[in-house]
Amino acid sequence: MRIAACVLLYHPKENDLKNILSYLSKVDNLYIYDNMGIKRQ
């Protein structure tokens, strides 16, 4: 069985990366979406 995971981030901190790395080896695919958007002028 293959397992995929999705992580949604908004203003990620360094601790978020450490959390992701803690379970990265347990999934086959990891999709990360940064939901900060682009600041428009």
CSV table of N, CA and C in Angstrom, one decimal:
chain,number,residue,atom,x,y,z
A,1,MET,N,0.8,-1.2,0.0
A,1,MET,CA,0.0,0.0,0.0
A,1,MET,C,0.9,1.2,0.0
A,2,ARG,N,0.5,2.2,-0.8
A,2,ARG,CA,1.3,3.5,-0.9
A,2,ARG,C,0.5,4.5,-0.2
A,3,ILE,N,1.2,5.4,0.5
A,3,ILE,CA,0.6,6.4,1.3
A,3,ILE,C,1.1,7.8,0.9
A,4,ALA,N,0.1,8.7,0.7
A,4,ALA,CA,0.5,10.1,0.3
A,4,ALA,C,-0.1,11.0,1.4
A,5,ALA,N,0.6,12.1,1.6
A,5,ALA,CA,0.2,13.1,2.6
A,5,ALA,C,0.2,14.5,2.0
A,6,CYS,N,-0.6,15.4,2.6
A,6,CYS,CA,-0.6,16.7,2.1
A,6,CYS,C,-0.5,17.7,3.3
A,7,VAL,N,0.4,18.7,3.2
A,7,VAL,CA,0.6,19.6,4.3
A,7,VAL,C,0.3,21.0,3.7
A,8,LEU,N,-0.6,21.7,4.4
A,8,LEU,CA,-0.9,23.1,4.0
A,8,LEU,C,-0.2,24.0,5.0
A,9,LEU,N,0.6,25.0,4.5
A,9,LEU,CA,1.4,25.9,5.4
A,9,LEU,C,0.9,27.3,5.2
A,10,TYR,N,0.9,28.1,6.2
A,10,TYR,CA,0.6,29.5,6.2
A,10,TYR,C,1.6,30.2,7.1
A,11,HIS,N,2.5,31.0,6.6
A,11,HIS,CA,3.6,31.6,7.4
A,11,HIS,C,4.4,30.5,8.2
A,12,PRO,N,5.0,29.5,7.4
A,12,PRO,CA,5.7,28.4,8.1
A,12,PRO,C,6.8,28.9,9.0
A,13,LYS,N,7.0,28.2,10.1
A,13,LYS,CA,8.1,28.5,11.0
A,13,LYS,C,9.1,27.3,10.8
A,14,GLU,N,10.3,27.5,11.4
A,14,GLU,CA,11.3,26.5,11.4
A,14,GLU,C,10.8,25.2,12.0
A,15,ASN,N,10.1,25.3,13.1
A,15,ASN,CA,9.6,24.1,13.8
A,15,ASN,C,8.6,23.3,12.8
A,16,ASP,N,8.0,23.9,11.9
A,16,ASP,CA,7.1,23.2,10.9
A,16,ASP,C,7.9,22.2,10.1
A,17,LEU,N,9.1,22.7,9.7
A,17,LEU,CA,10.0,21.8,8.9
A,17,LEU,C,10.4,20.6,9.7
A,18,LYS,N,10.8,20.8,10.9
A,18,LYS,CA,11.2,19.7,11.8
A,18,LYS,C,10.0,18.7,12.0
A,19,ASN,N,8.8,19.2,12.1
A,19,ASN,CA,7.6,18.3,12.2
A,19,ASN,C,7.4,17.5,10.9
A,20,ILE,N,7.6,18.1,9.8
A,20,ILE,CA,7.4,17.5,8.5
A,20,ILE,C,8.5,16.4,8.3
A,21,LEU,N,9.7,16.7,8.7
A,21,LEU,CA,10.8,15.7,8.6
A,21,LEU,C,10.6,14.5,9.5
A,22,SER,N,9.8,14.7,10.6
A,22,SER,CA,9.6,13.6,11.5
A,22,SER,C,8.7,12.5,10.9
A,23,TYR,N,7.9,12.8,9.9
A,23,TYR,CA,7.1,11.8,9.3
A,23,TYR,C,7.3,11.6,7.8
A,24,LEU,N,8.2,12.3,7.3
A,24,LEU,CA,8.5,12.2,5.9
A,24,LEU,C,8.9,10.8,5.4
A,25,SER,N,9.6,10.1,6.3
A,25,SER,CA,10.0,8.7,5.9
A,25,SER,C,8.9,7.7,6.0
A,26,LYS,N,7.7,8.1,6.5
A,26,LYS,CA,6.6,7.2,6.7
A,26,LYS,C,5.6,7.3,5.5
A,27,VAL,N,5.8,8.2,4.6
A,27,VAL,CA,4.9,8.3,3.4
A,27,VAL,C,5.7,8.2,2.1
A,28,ASP,N,5.0,7.8,1.1
A,28,ASP,CA,5.6,7.6,-0.2
A,28,ASP,C,5.7,8.9,-1.0
A,29,ASN,N,4.6,9.7,-0.8
A,29,ASN,CA,4.6,11.1,-1.5
A,29,ASN,C,4.1,12.1,-0.5
A,30,LEU,N,4.7,13.3,-0.5
A,30,LEU,CA,4.3,14.4,0.3
A,30,LEU,C,4.1,15.6,-0.5
A,31,TYR,N,2.9,16.2,-0.5
A,31,TYR,CA,2.6,17.4,-1.2
A,31,TYR,C,2.5,18.5,-0.2
A,32,ILE,N,3.3,19.6,-0.5
A,32,ILE,CA,3.3,20.7,0.4
A,32,ILE,C,2.8,21.9,-0.3
A,33,TYR,N,1.8,22.6,0.2
A,33,TYR,CA,1.2,23.8,-0.4
A,33,TYR,C,1.4,25.0,0.6
A,34,ASP,N,2.1,26.0,0.1
A,34,ASP,CA,2.3,27.2,0.9
A,34,ASP,C,1.2,28.2,0.6
A,35,ASN,N,0.3,28.4,1.5
A,35,ASN,CA,-0.9,29.2,1.3
A,35,ASN,C,-0.8,30.7,1.7
A,36,MET,N,0.5,31.2,1.7
A,36,MET,CA,0.7,32.6,2.0
A,36,MET,C,0.2,33.5,0.9
A,37,GLY,N,0.3,33.1,-0.3
A,37,GLY,CA,-0.2,33.9,-1.4
A,37,GLY,C,0.9,35.0,-1.7
A,38,ILE,N,0.6,35.8,-2.7
A,38,ILE,CA,1.5,36.8,-3.1
A,38,ILE,C,0.9,38.2,-2.7
A,39,LYS,N,1.7,39.0,-2.1
A,39,LYS,CA,1.2,40.3,-1.7
A,39,LYS,C,1.1,41.2,-3.0
A,40,ARG,N,-0.1,41.7,-3.2
A,40,ARG,CA,-0.3,42.5,-4.4
A,40,ARG,C,-0.3,43.9,-4.1
A,41,GLN,N,0.2,44.7,-5.0
A,41,GLN,CA,0.3,46.2,-4.7
A,41,GLN,C,-0.8,46.9,-5.5
